[in-house]
Short mmCIF file of C-alpha atoms and ligand atoms in Angstrom, two decimals:
data_model
loop_
_atom_site.label_atom_id
_atom_site.label_comp_id
_atom_site.label_asym_id
_atom_site.label_seq_id
_atom_site.Cartn_x
_atom_site.Cartn_y
_atom_site.Cartn_z
CA MET A 1 9.54 20.91 -7.51
CA ALA A 2 6.65 23.23 -6.73
CA LEU A 3 4.40 20.72 -8.46
CA ALA A 4 5.55 17.85 -6.27
CA ARG A 5 5.11 20.02 -3.20
CA ASP A 6 1.61 21.01 -4.25
CA SER A 7 0.46 17.48 -4.88
CA LEU A 8 1.76 16.37 -1.48
CA ARG A 9 0.06 19.31 0.22
CA ARG A 10 -3.21 18.55 -1.53
CA LEU A 11 -3.13 14.97 -0.30
CA LEU A 12 -2.55 16.12 3.26
CA ASP A 13 -5.27 18.74 3.24
CA ASP A 14 -8.00 16.89 1.34
CA PRO A 15 -11.18 17.55 3.38
CA GLN A 16 -13.08 14.88 1.43
CA LEU A 17 -11.33 12.00 3.15
CA PRO A 18 -13.83 9.95 5.15
CA GLY A 19 -13.12 9.35 8.83
CA GLY A 20 -10.98 6.29 9.37
CA VAL A 21 -8.97 6.74 6.21
CA ARG A 22 -6.68 9.39 7.64
CA GLU A 23 -6.11 7.21 10.71
CA ALA A 24 -5.52 4.10 8.64
CA LEU A 25 -3.01 5.91 6.49
CA ALA A 26 -1.39 7.86 9.34
CA PRO A 27 2.07 6.46 8.59
CA ASP A 28 1.77 7.49 4.95
CA PHE A 29 0.67 10.96 5.95
CA ALA A 30 3.53 11.27 8.43
CA GLU A 31 5.78 10.26 5.57
CA ILE A 32 4.33 12.97 3.37
CA GLU A 33 5.12 15.51 6.10
CA ARG A 34 8.70 14.28 6.24
CA MET A 35 8.92 14.33 2.47
CA LEU A 36 7.73 17.91 2.37
CA SER A 37 10.34 19.11 4.83
CA LYS A 38 12.99 17.14 2.96
CA LEU A 39 11.94 18.84 -0.28
CA GLU A 40 12.02 22.22 1.38
CA GLN A 41 15.53 21.61 2.70
CA GLY A 42 16.73 20.20 -0.61
CA GLU A 43 17.87 16.94 0.95
CA ILE A 44 18.81 13.94 -1.18
CA HIS A 45 18.45 10.45 0.24
CA ILE A 46 20.59 7.57 -0.97
CA ALA A 47 19.47 4.17 0.32
CA VAL A 48 21.16 0.78 0.12
CA LEU A 49 19.08 -2.27 -0.68
CA GLY A 50 20.15 -5.89 -0.95
CA GLU A 51 20.26 -9.31 0.64
CA VAL A 52 21.71 -9.88 4.12
CA SER A 53 25.45 -9.70 4.58
CA VAL A 54 26.31 -8.46 1.11
CA GLY A 55 28.02 -5.49 2.82
CA LYS A 56 25.39 -2.74 2.67
CA SER A 57 26.36 -1.20 6.00
CA SER A 58 30.06 -1.60 5.22
CA LEU A 59 29.56 0.18 1.91
CA LEU A 60 27.96 3.21 3.54
CA ASN A 61 30.72 3.26 6.17
CA ALA A 62 33.32 3.24 3.41
CA LEU A 63 31.61 6.17 1.69
CA LEU A 64 31.40 8.03 4.99
CA GLY A 65 34.98 7.19 5.91
CA GLU A 66 33.91 6.14 9.39
CA ALA A 67 32.15 3.20 11.02
CA ARG A 68 28.76 4.82 11.56
CA PHE A 69 26.69 1.71 10.89
CA THR A 70 27.33 -1.59 12.66
CA THR A 71 28.51 -4.49 10.55
CA SER A 72 29.01 -8.13 11.29
CA PRO A 73 29.77 -11.41 9.57
CA LEU A 74 26.47 -12.67 11.00
CA HIS A 75 23.37 -12.39 8.86
CA GLY A 76 20.76 -9.84 9.86
CA GLU A 77 23.01 -7.38 11.67
CA THR A 78 21.06 -4.30 10.57
CA ARG A 79 17.64 -4.54 12.17
CA ALA A 80 16.10 -1.17 11.34
CA PRO A 81 16.71 1.59 8.81
CA ALA A 82 19.19 4.23 9.97
CA GLU A 83 20.51 7.46 8.49
CA ALA A 84 23.78 9.36 8.44
CA GLN A 85 24.63 12.71 6.91
CA TRP A 86 27.32 12.45 4.27
CA ARG A 87 29.69 15.15 5.43
CA GLU A 88 32.08 15.59 2.60
CA GLU A 89 32.77 18.92 1.06
CA ARG A 90 30.64 18.27 -1.99
CA SER A 91 27.97 16.40 -0.10
CA GLY A 92 25.83 19.18 1.38
CA GLY A 93 22.37 17.77 2.07
CA VAL A 94 23.04 14.16 1.11
CA VAL A 95 21.79 11.54 3.57
CA LEU A 96 22.90 7.90 3.43
CA VAL A 97 20.27 5.42 4.56
CA ASP A 98 21.09 1.92 5.75
CA THR A 99 18.43 -0.82 5.61
CA PRO A 100 18.04 -4.39 6.84
CA GLY A 101 18.76 -7.22 4.41
CA ILE A 102 15.82 -8.35 2.33
CA ASN A 103 16.13 -12.13 2.55
CA GLU A 104 16.53 -12.74 6.26
CA ILE A 105 14.61 -15.81 7.43
CA GLY A 106 11.71 -14.65 9.57
CA GLY A 107 12.58 -11.05 8.76
CA GLU A 108 9.52 -10.17 6.68
CA ASP A 109 8.80 -7.05 8.72
CA ARG A 110 12.36 -5.85 8.34
CA GLU A 111 12.22 -6.60 4.63
CA GLN A 112 9.10 -4.46 4.36
CA MET A 113 10.90 -1.64 6.22
CA ALA A 114 13.76 -1.88 3.75
CA ARG A 115 11.40 -1.73 0.80
CA ASN A 116 9.51 1.23 2.25
CA VAL A 117 12.75 3.12 2.75
CA ALA A 118 13.92 2.30 -0.75
CA GLU A 119 10.57 3.39 -2.14
CA ARG A 120 11.19 6.87 -0.77
CA ALA A 121 14.88 7.18 -1.59
CA ASP A 122 16.04 9.53 -4.35
CA LEU A 123 18.73 7.13 -5.41
CA VAL A 124 19.13 3.43 -4.66
CA LEU A 125 22.33 1.43 -4.32
CA PHE A 126 21.36 -2.16 -5.00
CA VAL A 127 24.17 -4.19 -3.45
CA VAL A 128 25.15 -7.74 -4.42
CA ASP A 129 28.28 -9.78 -3.73
CA GLY A 130 28.15 -12.07 -6.74
CA ASP A 131 25.92 -12.92 -9.65
CA LEU A 132 22.24 -12.01 -9.26
CA ASN A 133 19.98 -14.78 -7.95
CA ALA A 134 16.29 -15.03 -8.85
CA ALA A 135 15.12 -13.34 -5.63
CA GLU A 136 17.54 -10.48 -6.20
CA GLU A 137 16.31 -10.05 -9.76
CA ALA A 138 12.75 -9.75 -8.49
CA SER A 139 13.71 -7.24 -5.77
CA LEU A 140 15.71 -5.28 -8.28
CA ASP A 141 12.71 -5.00 -10.60
CA GLN A 142 10.60 -3.80 -7.71
CA ALA A 143 13.15 -1.17 -6.79
CA LEU A 144 13.41 0.25 -10.30
CA ALA A 145 11.29 3.37 -10.64
CA PRO A 146 11.13 5.66 -13.65
CA GLY A 147 13.23 8.78 -13.27
CA ARG A 148 15.10 7.50 -10.24
CA PRO A 149 18.72 6.38 -10.62
CA LEU A 150 19.68 2.96 -9.34
CA LEU A 151 23.26 1.77 -9.14
CA LEU A 152 24.01 -1.93 -9.10
CA VAL A 153 27.01 -2.37 -6.81
CA LEU A 154 29.10 -5.53 -6.93
CA ASN A 155 30.62 -5.47 -3.46
CA LYS A 156 33.36 -7.72 -2.02
CA ALA A 157 35.24 -7.31 -5.29
CA ASP A 158 38.43 -8.18 -3.38
CA ARG A 159 37.26 -11.79 -3.33
CA TYR A 160 37.67 -12.05 -7.07
CA THR A 161 40.71 -11.90 -9.34
CA ASP A 162 40.75 -9.11 -11.91
CA ASP A 163 39.61 -11.49 -14.63
CA GLU A 164 36.81 -12.96 -12.54
CA ARG A 165 35.66 -9.50 -11.62
CA THR A 166 35.56 -8.38 -15.25
CA LEU A 167 33.59 -11.50 -16.21
CA LEU A 168 31.17 -11.05 -13.34
CA LEU A 169 30.55 -7.40 -14.19
CA GLU A 170 29.90 -8.40 -17.80
CA ARG A 171 27.46 -11.07 -16.72
CA LEU A 172 25.62 -8.62 -14.44
CA ALA A 173 25.46 -6.07 -17.26
CA LYS A 174 23.94 -8.67 -19.57
CA ARG A 175 21.35 -9.70 -16.98
CA VAL A 176 20.13 -6.18 -16.32
CA ALA A 177 20.50 -4.92 -19.89
CA GLY A 178 17.68 -2.54 -20.75
CA ARG A 179 17.00 -1.93 -17.07
CA ILE A 180 20.27 -0.49 -15.78
CA ALA A 181 22.72 1.51 -17.88
CA ALA A 182 26.24 0.04 -18.06
CA GLN A 183 27.82 3.03 -16.31
CA ASN A 184 25.52 2.40 -13.33
CA ILE A 185 27.03 -1.00 -12.61
CA VAL A 186 30.09 -0.59 -10.39
CA ALA A 187 32.44 -2.78 -8.38
CA ALA A 188 33.48 -1.99 -4.79
CA ALA A 189 35.35 -3.48 -1.87
CA ALA A 190 33.80 -1.86 1.18
CA ASP A 191 35.62 -3.90 3.76
CA PRO A 192 38.28 -6.05 2.10
CA ALA A 193 39.41 -9.15 3.93
CA PRO A 194 42.92 -8.96 5.44
CA VAL A 195 45.65 -10.48 3.33
CA THR A 196 48.75 -12.24 4.58
CA ARG A 197 51.97 -11.27 2.86
CA VAL A 198 55.25 -13.08 3.16
CA LEU A 199 58.12 -10.65 3.64
CA GLN A 200 61.73 -11.62 3.13
CA ALA A 201 64.32 -9.84 5.23
CA ALA A 202 67.84 -9.01 3.97
CA ASP A 203 69.23 -11.94 5.88
CA GLY A 204 66.92 -14.32 4.02
CA THR A 205 64.55 -14.99 6.90
CA GLU A 206 60.87 -14.86 6.06
CA ARG A 207 58.06 -13.50 8.14
CA GLU A 208 54.35 -13.16 7.57
CA GLU A 209 52.63 -9.87 7.76
CA ARG A 210 48.91 -9.33 7.97
CA HIS A 211 47.80 -6.45 5.89
CA VAL A 212 44.32 -4.91 5.81
CA PRO A 213 43.68 -3.29 2.42
CA ALA A 214 41.93 0.05 2.43
CA PRO A 215 38.28 0.07 1.33
CA ASP A 216 37.84 0.71 -2.35
CA VAL A 217 34.71 2.64 -3.21
CA GLY A 218 36.30 5.09 -5.64
CA MET A 219 34.31 3.96 -8.67
CA LEU A 220 31.04 4.19 -6.74
CA ARG A 221 31.86 7.58 -5.29
CA GLU A 222 32.72 9.03 -8.69
CA ARG A 223 29.52 7.74 -10.23
CA LEU A 224 27.47 9.12 -7.35
CA TRP A 225 29.02 12.57 -7.67
CA THR A 226 28.42 12.63 -11.40
CA ILE A 227 24.74 11.83 -10.92
CA LEU A 228 24.30 14.25 -8.03
CA GLU A 229 25.97 17.07 -9.93
CA ALA A 230 23.97 16.46 -13.08
CA GLU A 231 20.56 15.81 -11.59
CA GLY A 232 20.91 17.30 -8.12
CA GLN A 233 17.69 18.67 -6.78
CA THR A 234 15.43 17.38 -9.50
CA LEU A 235 15.92 13.91 -7.99
CA ALA A 236 14.15 14.87 -4.79
CA ALA A 237 11.25 16.32 -6.73
CA VAL A 238 10.95 13.18 -8.84
CA THR A 239 10.82 11.02 -5.71
CA ALA A 240 8.25 13.24 -4.07
CA GLY A 241 6.13 13.12 -7.21
CA LEU A 242 6.38 9.33 -7.44
CA PHE A 243 5.59 8.97 -3.78
CA ALA A 244 2.62 11.31 -3.96
CA GLY A 245 1.29 9.25 -6.86
CA ARG A 246 1.61 6.00 -4.94
CA VAL A 247 0.09 7.45 -1.80
CA SER A 248 -2.89 8.87 -3.66
CA GLU A 249 -3.47 5.44 -5.16
CA ARG A 250 -3.31 3.93 -1.68
CA VAL A 251 -5.56 6.65 -0.28
CA GLY A 252 -8.05 6.03 -3.07
CA ALA A 253 -8.09 2.29 -2.53
CA ARG A 254 -8.37 2.73 1.21
CA VAL A 255 -11.25 5.20 0.88
CA VAL A 256 -13.15 2.70 -1.26
CA GLU A 257 -12.48 -0.09 1.23
CA VAL A 258 -13.42 1.90 4.32
CA ARG A 259 -16.61 3.09 2.65
CA ARG A 260 -17.54 -0.35 1.45
CA LYS A 261 -17.14 -1.84 4.91
CA ALA A 262 -19.02 0.98 6.61
CA ALA A 263 -21.79 0.77 4.02
CA GLU A 264 -22.07 -2.98 4.56
CA ARG A 265 -22.49 -2.51 8.31
CA LEU A 266 -24.98 0.27 7.80
CA VAL A 267 -27.12 -1.67 5.32
CA ARG A 268 -27.19 -4.66 7.64
CA GLN A 269 -28.30 -2.58 10.63
CA TYR A 270 -31.12 -1.09 8.61
CA CYS A 271 -32.07 -4.50 7.21
CA ILE A 272 -32.42 -5.88 10.73
CA ALA A 273 -34.29 -2.82 11.94
CA LYS A 274 -36.74 -3.05 9.09
CA GLY A 275 -37.14 -6.81 9.26
CA VAL A 276 -37.85 -6.59 12.95
CA ALA A 277 -40.23 -3.64 12.58
CA VAL A 278 -42.21 -5.47 9.93
CA ALA A 279 -42.21 -8.79 11.77
CA VAL A 280 -43.38 -7.50 15.14
CA ASN A 281 -45.67 -4.67 14.16
CA PRO A 282 -49.25 -5.92 13.90
CA VAL A 283 -50.60 -3.04 11.82
CA PRO A 284 -49.68 -3.49 8.16
CA VAL A 285 -50.12 0.13 7.14
CA ALA A 286 -47.77 1.24 9.89
CA ASP A 287 -45.41 -1.55 8.77
CA LEU A 288 -45.20 -0.07 5.36
CA LEU A 289 -44.78 3.50 6.57
CA ALA A 290 -42.10 2.51 9.03
CA ALA A 291 -40.44 0.45 6.33
CA ALA A 292 -40.35 3.33 3.87
CA ALA A 293 -39.03 5.72 6.53
CA LEU A 294 -36.28 3.27 7.39
CA ASP A 295 -35.27 2.85 3.76
CA ALA A 296 -35.10 6.63 3.35
CA GLY A 297 -33.00 6.80 6.52
CA LEU A 298 -30.61 4.21 5.11
CA VAL A 299 -30.24 6.11 1.85
CA LEU A 300 -29.68 9.35 3.74
CA HIS A 301 -26.97 7.70 5.80
CA LEU A 302 -25.29 6.20 2.75
CA SER A 303 -25.31 9.56 0.97
CA ARG A 304 -23.37 11.08 3.85
CA LEU A 305 -20.97 8.17 3.95
CA TYR A 306 -20.16 8.78 0.30
CA GLY A 307 -19.69 12.50 0.87
CA LEU A 308 -22.71 13.28 -1.38
CA PRO A 309 -25.32 14.25 1.21
CA LEU A 310 -29.01 14.25 0.18
CA THR A 311 -31.93 15.93 1.91
CA ARG A 312 -34.53 13.68 3.52
CA SER A 313 -37.00 14.28 0.71
CA GLU A 314 -34.36 13.56 -1.93
CA ALA A 315 -33.59 10.34 -0.09
CA GLY A 316 -37.31 9.48 -0.10
CA SER A 317 -37.51 10.11 -3.86
CA LEU A 318 -34.47 7.94 -4.46
CA VAL A 319 -36.10 5.10 -2.48
CA THR A 320 -39.24 5.50 -4.62
CA VAL A 321 -37.21 5.32 -7.83
CA ILE A 322 -35.41 2.17 -6.69
CA ALA A 323 -38.53 0.51 -5.24
CA THR A 324 -40.44 1.20 -8.46
CA GLN A 325 -37.77 -0.45 -10.57
CA MET A 326 -37.62 -3.37 -8.18
CA THR A 327 -41.38 -3.85 -8.24
CA LEU A 328 -41.32 -3.79 -12.04
CA LEU A 329 -38.51 -6.28 -12.21
CA MET A 330 -39.58 -8.68 -9.48
CA GLY A 331 -43.24 -8.12 -8.89
CA THR A 332 -43.85 -11.53 -7.41
CA VAL A 333 -41.61 -11.14 -4.39
CA TRP A 334 -43.23 -7.85 -3.58
CA LEU A 335 -46.60 -9.44 -4.06
CA THR A 336 -45.67 -12.01 -1.42
CA HIS A 337 -44.73 -9.13 0.82
CA PHE A 338 -48.10 -7.46 0.48
CA VAL A 339 -50.04 -10.69 0.67
CA SER A 340 -48.37 -11.67 3.88
CA ALA A 341 -48.90 -8.16 5.23
CA THR A 342 -52.61 -8.54 4.53
CA LEU A 343 -52.68 -12.02 6.00
CA LYS A 344 -51.08 -10.79 9.16
CA ALA A 345 -53.71 -8.10 9.63
CA GLY A 346 -56.63 -10.33 8.67
CA THR A 347 -56.21 -13.39 10.79
CA GLY A 348 -53.86 -12.44 13.59
CA GLY A 349 -52.77 -15.08 16.09
CA LEU A 350 -51.23 -18.19 14.59
CA SER A 351 -50.87 -16.95 11.06
CA THR A 352 -49.06 -13.86 12.30
CA VAL A 353 -46.53 -16.09 13.95
CA LEU A 354 -46.23 -18.17 10.81
CA THR A 355 -45.89 -15.36 8.34
CA ALA A 356 -44.21 -12.61 10.37
CA GLY A 357 -40.79 -14.22 10.06
CA ALA A 358 -41.10 -14.69 6.32
CA GLN A 359 -42.45 -11.20 5.90
CA GLY A 360 -39.63 -9.76 7.98
CA ALA A 361 -37.11 -11.62 5.85
CA VAL A 362 -38.61 -10.29 2.64
CA SER A 363 -38.50 -6.75 4.04
CA TYR A 364 -34.90 -7.34 5.04
CA TYR A 365 -34.15 -8.42 1.49
CA GLY A 366 -35.89 -5.34 0.09
CA THR A 367 -33.81 -3.02 2.24
CA PHE A 368 -30.69 -4.93 1.36
CA MET A 369 -31.37 -4.38 -2.33
CA ILE A 370 -32.23 -0.72 -1.85
CA GLY A 371 -28.97 -0.28 0.06
CA ARG A 372 -26.95 -2.01 -2.63
CA VAL A 373 -28.51 -0.06 -5.46
CA ALA A 374 -28.18 3.27 -3.63
CA GLU A 375 -24.56 2.45 -2.86
CA ARG A 376 -23.84 1.93 -6.54
CA TYR A 377 -25.56 5.22 -7.34
CA PHE A 378 -23.35 7.07 -4.85
CA ALA A 379 -20.19 5.21 -5.83
CA GLN A 380 -20.78 6.40 -9.39
CA GLY A 381 -20.88 9.97 -8.11
CA LYS A 382 -24.69 10.22 -7.77
CA SER A 383 -25.36 8.89 -11.22
CA TRP A 384 -27.21 5.91 -12.69
CA GLY A 385 -24.94 5.70 -15.71
CA ASP A 386 -26.11 5.23 -19.27
CA GLY A 387 -28.71 2.53 -18.62
CA GLY A 388 -30.59 4.56 -16.00
CA PRO A 389 -31.90 3.13 -12.70
CA LYS A 390 -33.46 0.12 -14.40
CA ALA A 391 -30.11 -1.21 -15.63
CA VAL A 392 -28.48 -0.75 -12.23
CA VAL A 393 -31.33 -2.45 -10.35
CA GLN A 394 -31.38 -5.29 -12.85
CA GLU A 395 -27.65 -5.84 -12.66
CA ILE A 396 -27.68 -5.90 -8.88
CA LEU A 397 -30.75 -8.14 -8.73
CA GLU A 398 -28.90 -10.60 -10.92
CA SER A 399 -25.63 -10.42 -9.01
CA VAL A 400 -27.10 -10.86 -5.54
CA ASP A 401 -27.94 -14.39 -4.44
CA ARG A 402 -31.47 -13.97 -3.14
CA ASP A 403 -31.59 -17.18 -1.14
CA SER A 404 -28.42 -16.49 0.76
CA VAL A 405 -29.66 -13.00 1.65
CA LEU A 406 -32.97 -14.48 2.81
CA ASN A 407 -31.11 -17.06 4.91
CA GLN A 408 -28.93 -14.33 6.36
CA ALA A 409 -32.13 -12.41 7.06
CA ARG A 410 -33.70 -15.31 8.95
CA ASP A 411 -30.54 -15.79 11.00
CA ASP A 412 -30.13 -12.09 11.78
CA LEU A 413 -33.80 -11.67 12.69
CA ALA A 414 -33.91 -14.85 14.78
CA ALA A 415 -30.80 -13.74 16.64
CA TYR A 416 -32.30 -10.34 17.22
CA LEU A 417 -35.77 -11.52 18.25
CA LYS A 418 -34.32 -14.06 20.68
CA ARG A 419 -32.74 -11.29 22.74
N1 GTP B 1 35.80 -9.63 1.73
C1 GTP B 1 34.94 -8.64 1.93
N2 GTP B 1 34.09 -8.68 2.96
C2 GTP B 1 33.23 -7.66 3.13
C3 GTP B 1 33.21 -6.56 2.25
N3 GTP B 1 32.26 -5.71 2.64
C4 GTP B 1 31.70 -6.26 3.74
N4 GTP B 1 32.29 -7.43 4.03
C5 GTP B 1 32.00 -8.30 5.17
O1 GTP B 1 30.69 -8.85 5.01
C6 GTP B 1 30.07 -9.00 6.27
C7 GTP B 1 28.72 -8.33 6.25
O2 GTP B 1 28.88 -6.95 6.14
P1 GTP B 1 27.74 -5.93 6.56
O3 GTP B 1 28.18 -4.58 6.10
O4 GTP B 1 27.37 -6.11 7.95
O5 GTP B 1 26.60 -6.48 5.60
P2 GTP B 1 25.08 -6.00 5.51
O6 GTP B 1 24.67 -6.16 4.10
O7 GTP B 1 24.92 -4.67 6.11
O8 GTP B 1 24.39 -7.12 6.37
P3 GTP B 1 22.98 -7.07 7.15
O9 GTP B 1 22.90 -5.80 7.89
O10 GTP B 1 23.08 -8.26 8.05
O11 GTP B 1 21.94 -7.25 6.12
C8 GTP B 1 31.02 -8.40 7.29
O12 GTP B 1 31.73 -9.44 7.90
C9 GTP B 1 31.93 -7.52 6.46
O13 GTP B 1 33.22 -7.42 7.03
C10 GTP B 1 34.14 -6.53 1.17
O14 GTP B 1 34.18 -5.63 0.34
N5 GTP B 1 34.98 -7.60 1.06
MG1 MG B 2 23.79 -4.04 7.63
#
């Protein structure tokens, strides 16, 4: 319990989260807050899950003994999750949660809501009204989580004869064998259809009487109480732990994605800046100085983005390390760079116009590579890995399509210079 609470708190308070991630995951974080208060109050949530019109809302009403959730013969009656406190003597702190059906046509959003609710429930009632279909089997598998009880409820049992019901329960048990224990498969009649009885009076006249059978959820109720009494509060802690695990996975994936996108934008801005600086600046020495300063600036920026800030001189050294490896591995391209730089200074005029674009594109490519390599270094926690910088530079050189970067460079620079 304390463990689950701690891991949730840690997720909420993590100062390492980059900007944008907390916003993107705001709903998850709000959920963590709710989960924490639920844990603190010792609340247990029981959610229904199942296809439309199988009688999920009716089942909860029958457990509650009152019509708290709306029901209807029409598909898709329940449009959003809703909760009700289960106020029976033994039910202190148990909340019943209704959800929309999961196979409503055009109801994908509602289906997602239902799944989200079920994901956070401490106990799930998976409701069916007949044999399991393929879609139900898949949903059922999704809803199964280690350590969390799931009851398979065959509702509308009144529609079957005793023999049919027994057969159906056996078939369900066989289908879910190994996934759901036999005692967790129960039959119920949440809202039995009225029956017409023929009554014979003493004088021999007959009359019909409509009779509405009482709901029958006794088997379900008993099973629920047994589980709640045996596992009680540990259930809530298990759910919180599972949820914390899933959220930290999501947070992790989101952090990587947000960083990757931001890094991509950043590298591109620096590529353009450097390409333009090199293309328009007529003094080659200043070109090279400006270029180096820009590359160091990019690396500095990336280091902050990855939460591993460098000083400016460390960033400069990192650029030197990467540039050295690149020069060793692809001397010719760099040679072109220097040759065209020299050409530009020497002849001016026409040849500047001719070569400036190409030179700018090569500079763009250089910065692109430096950005990529530095990104890898930061993503690996400021480490080159076993092969050192050479292996990283080589791998990235091989994985990046040089021509498409050069084309991108020409387009970006042309677009920029036109303005
Ligand atoms: N015969 C019979 N009908 C039932 C039973 N339980 C529910 N129904 C009927 O089935 C229909 C659907 O019931 P709901 O409780 O609204 O079903 P739901 O699963 O909540 O449906 P959605 O909210 O639309 O997904 C209603 O007409 C109920 O009267 C039952 O045990 N036996
Ligand atoms: Mg409903």
